[in-house]
Amino acid sequence: MAGRASPAPVALLCVLLWAAAAAAGGGPGDNPAPGAFGHVYRGAVNISAERVYAFAYRSEPGQVDAVRVYVNSSSENLQYPVLFVVRQQKGVLSWQVPLIFRGLYQRTYNYQEVSRTLCPTEPTPQTRPSDQIIFVDVASMAPFNIAYELLVTRLENFQLETNKAFNFTASPSQPQYFLYKFPQDVDSVIINVVSDAAYPCSVVSVQDIVCPVYDLDHNVEFNGVYQSMTKQAAITVQRKDFPGEQFFVVFVIKPEHYACGGSVPSSIHGNVNRTWNLQRTKNLQVTIVPSIKKSVYVQAMFFSFLSFLSFYLGSVVVAFVHYIRVQRKASAGRLSPEHGSGMMTSSHPISASTPEGSSYGAIDESSSSGGRQLSSPERRPPAGSDTDSSVEEESDFDTMPEIESDKNIIRTKVFLYLSDLSRKDRRIVSKKYKIYFWNIITIAVFYALPVIQLVITYQTVVNVTGNQDICYYNFLCAHPLGVLSAFNNILSNVGHMMLGFLFLLIVLRRDILHRRAMEMKDIYTLDYGIPKHFGLFYAMGIALMMEGVLSACYHVCPNYSNFQFDTSFMYMIAGLCMLKLYQTRHPDINASAYSAYASFAVVISLAVLGVVFGKNDMWFWVIFSMIHVLASLALSTQIYYMGRFKIDGPDSDVGMFRRAVMVLYTDCIQQCSRPMYMDRMVLLIVGNLVNWSFAIFGLVYRPRDFASYILGIFICNLLLYLAFYIIMKLRSSEKLLPIPMFCIMATAVVWAAALYFFFQTLSSWEETPAESREKNRPCILLGFFDDHDVWHFLSAAALFFSFLVLLTLDDDLDTVRRDKIPVF
């Protein structure tokens, strides 16, 4: 019955069309003319003559039929375009020829050839074929005839298949879209689109099965998920996002290049139109492949946690072996410290003066002080005294009137020993360094909360708008989970948090053992080895954990504006490592937590200014380079004179300049043949050359990635100082124990491997999103992690080993008197 009744609506509709045309005074030519698929119809229309074509076809049960309409008109008259209206059972599609696209500066582009795919009919549950009809109306308001061509075809390759590449061509006026249905056993797919040519710029969109389909430049962003594209694009689509388990893949060609990073058209004046026709065609290839299964997510999580849990196991083994060795030494009787005179009770502290006959070449303090006796350790506050941790550094030393003179005498000696720079009360100094720990926790909380809120907003905007140009992912290896678009980039940061916590446990163990030894008044703890202050180590552990948190936040939606989240605590880690290295041999004169974190705040502020102004503004680079050079000189002066260099004058500003001139004359002219502090001078000269080179490089090349530029400055200075420290340690006949030697070798190897993966650029927010996607690459580890994830894993391990180097580097000095440990 359904088969017999189907022609009736068609006949009735034709009769109604004929009656409406007759009532309007039209002639018999206005009646719908039966059309044939694949046949080219040519004709002319004007204000009094229009053409209507009827294309009938039969749709098979369960089949999706797509029809494409091609039209052409040689007329370039924008006042009287040819209007095409296509009517279907459930929709209407219309456009004009010439078809107009608008670009920057109101520039227009006109196309005479247009082809559009009609919204396909939904498959019916009927068991018999159904008849469909399409009407194409051609009209114009022109008072003269305008010629046109019409071609209607049925698409044979409208539905894309899994793991099968499909090639096609598109242009701004001839967009394309295709249908894809999820197979039964596939929950997620990746749409890979490639092209040999970068331009013209194009857009790939994934839209739900809804009519009309938005397939023009001005409306493609209205629905679904979309990406701009030059040579490569990739979109991950999940079955759960499409209740009908099918979607359209839409391909739109942009009328201009600028959206993908091409040249921006110059501003034009007047109403100038551009007729490009088919000059902007682009050959594309689309392949839809299944994404990973849920089991791969589980394997990746197990791999991530078990890999770093192995570090916990290794630490337990090392601690157990160390415990066994300590017990054996305790049972066999503790070894004597170096130089037998070091065996003394804790009631006789080591003299601050350097012993006579020392091979290191110390000068006699009494002669250099003009016969005045220096303050001895007996005069310092008792070990049990408690002082508020906020006491100023200068007041922590002593209350003697001669304190400034003593500091000048001690710290300006040619050869310094650790006993000269560890004269302050231990408990006061320890409290001072604990401020690093508490301050960094406060900073972390106040910094991380707004960051987390911001990246959640970013992710929400991406999910709501569907604009995947906001975030710079590696789309060929971006595995979503929940609301997160790239869960693998977030999971790979778990190493920083786990190893940071492990480092805190290791430091806590050492801290507890040190406290027990102090309570037992162990002479080796009181008067031998490097003074143990763990505040900076705790701060380093927190910084490592926060680096993992903020790196994960950055990778929620990586882009140009929030890259500073990923680098802020890297600056702190590098700065804290340098401070710890300096504190080792200069415990009394190291920077306070307040000044150190204030310096980090200045650096982060400069990083923010660099993100805003560092692209093309020359004035910013001039100011920054000047600040960089002047800061290097000021810091070098403080290090060279152990903090005792002060420019002051009794009269006025002239006195400041007089003092500066005197210092330059004394140190650079009179003693130019040999500086007073040769080792420090060599380090500072090399360090200043490195920093000046960075300043010149930034001034000349003005790198767009300003945050990484500053990070490079910090890392180079840290490596330079660490290399200097190890060289001077070996030069002073000190030795490296097996554990620090292993940590140094592991640090070098892991850092080398990590940097290899770091420089495998998978995306770049220095470019447009479309250009960045050209660098995207597939996963390399477990089918889940990409090169940058491997960098996260290895850099976490490298930082952990680096921290262990600083923690264990001077363990060989635990049995050496402090007045025999040189300062450098």
XYZ file of N, CA, C and O in Angstrom, residues 436 443 568 571-572 575-576 578-579 591-607 627 631 635 710 714:
124
model
N 62.229 29.436 54.393
C 62.115 29.059 52.979
C 60.982 28.054 52.785
O 60.205 28.151 51.826
N 53.313 30.495 49.138
C 53.350 30.928 47.743
C 52.649 29.916 46.854
O 51.880 30.278 45.941
N 57.163 28.917 36.196
C 57.363 29.723 37.407
C 58.150 28.963 38.463
O 59.127 29.479 39.035
N 61.851 28.351 37.707
C 62.739 29.418 38.163
C 63.091 29.216 39.634
O 64.251 29.365 40.043
N 62.081 28.887 40.439
C 62.323 28.703 41.867
C 63.241 27.516 42.131
O 64.126 27.582 42.993
N 66.730 28.588 41.228
C 67.224 29.551 42.215
C 67.503 28.912 43.556
O 68.538 29.195 44.188
N 66.612 28.032 44.013
C 66.830 27.362 45.296
C 68.053 26.456 45.259
O 68.783 26.344 46.258
N 70.765 26.949 43.448
C 71.937 27.814 43.550
C 72.125 28.334 44.972
O 73.249 28.397 45.482
N 71.018 28.702 45.616
C 71.119 29.167 47.003
C 71.619 28.067 47.926
O 72.427 28.310 48.825
N 71.425 34.384 51.371
C 70.277 35.283 51.290
C 69.144 34.788 52.177
O 68.936 33.579 52.348
N 68.403 35.722 52.740
C 67.236 35.360 53.542
C 66.099 34.928 52.629
O 66.092 35.220 51.424
N 65.129 34.226 53.192
C 63.992 33.744 52.404
C 63.221 34.901 51.805
O 62.742 34.820 50.667
N 63.102 35.993 52.562
C 62.315 37.120 52.074
C 62.954 37.745 50.834
O 62.273 38.019 49.835
N 64.253 37.973 50.893
C 64.916 38.580 49.733
C 64.956 37.615 48.556
O 64.822 38.035 47.400
N 65.135 36.306 48.832
C 65.186 35.326 47.740
C 63.846 35.250 47.013
O 63.790 35.327 45.774
N 62.755 35.116 47.752
C 61.445 35.018 47.116
C 61.033 36.345 46.489
O 60.305 36.362 45.483
N 61.484 37.454 47.060
C 61.224 38.739 46.414
C 61.933 38.805 45.063
O 61.374 39.324 44.077
N 63.135 38.256 44.997
C 63.858 38.204 43.717
C 63.127 37.318 42.718
O 63.012 37.662 41.534
N 62.625 36.160 43.179
C 61.844 35.298 42.290
C 60.591 36.016 41.790
O 60.180 35.854 40.626
N 59.971 36.807 42.663
C 58.778 37.558 42.259
C 59.118 38.550 41.156
O 58.352 38.728 40.205
N 60.277 39.190 41.264
C 60.706 40.117 40.223
C 60.922 39.377 38.914
O 60.516 39.843 37.831
N 61.541 38.206 38.994
C 61.795 37.415 37.781
C 60.476 37.009 37.123
O 60.308 37.116 35.892
N 59.517 36.539 37.913
C 58.232 36.130 37.348
C 57.494 37.340 36.772
O 56.830 37.238 35.730
N 57.627 38.483 37.412
C 57.018 39.706 36.868
C 57.633 40.050 35.514
O 56.919 40.425 34.571
N 58.950 39.928 35.418
C 59.601 40.171 34.132
C 59.139 39.166 33.086
O 58.980 39.511 31.905
N 58.916 37.918 33.517
C 58.430 36.909 32.571
C 57.047 37.284 32.043
O 56.762 37.118 30.851
N 68.855 45.636 32.806
C 68.602 45.086 34.146
C 69.399 43.801 34.355
O 69.985 43.579 35.427
N 72.213 43.587 37.193
C 71.988 42.616 38.262
C 73.142 41.625 38.356
O 73.563 41.241 39.459
N 75.326 41.333 41.761
C 75.435 40.043 42.450
C 76.877 39.559 42.482
O 77.330 39.001 43.492
N 64.347 33.037 29.897
C 64.757 33.296 31.281
C 65.161 31.995 31.969
O 66.137 31.940 32.724
N 68.725 30.857 34.024
C 68.838 30.241 35.339
C 69.589 28.916 35.265
O 70.483 28.649 36.086
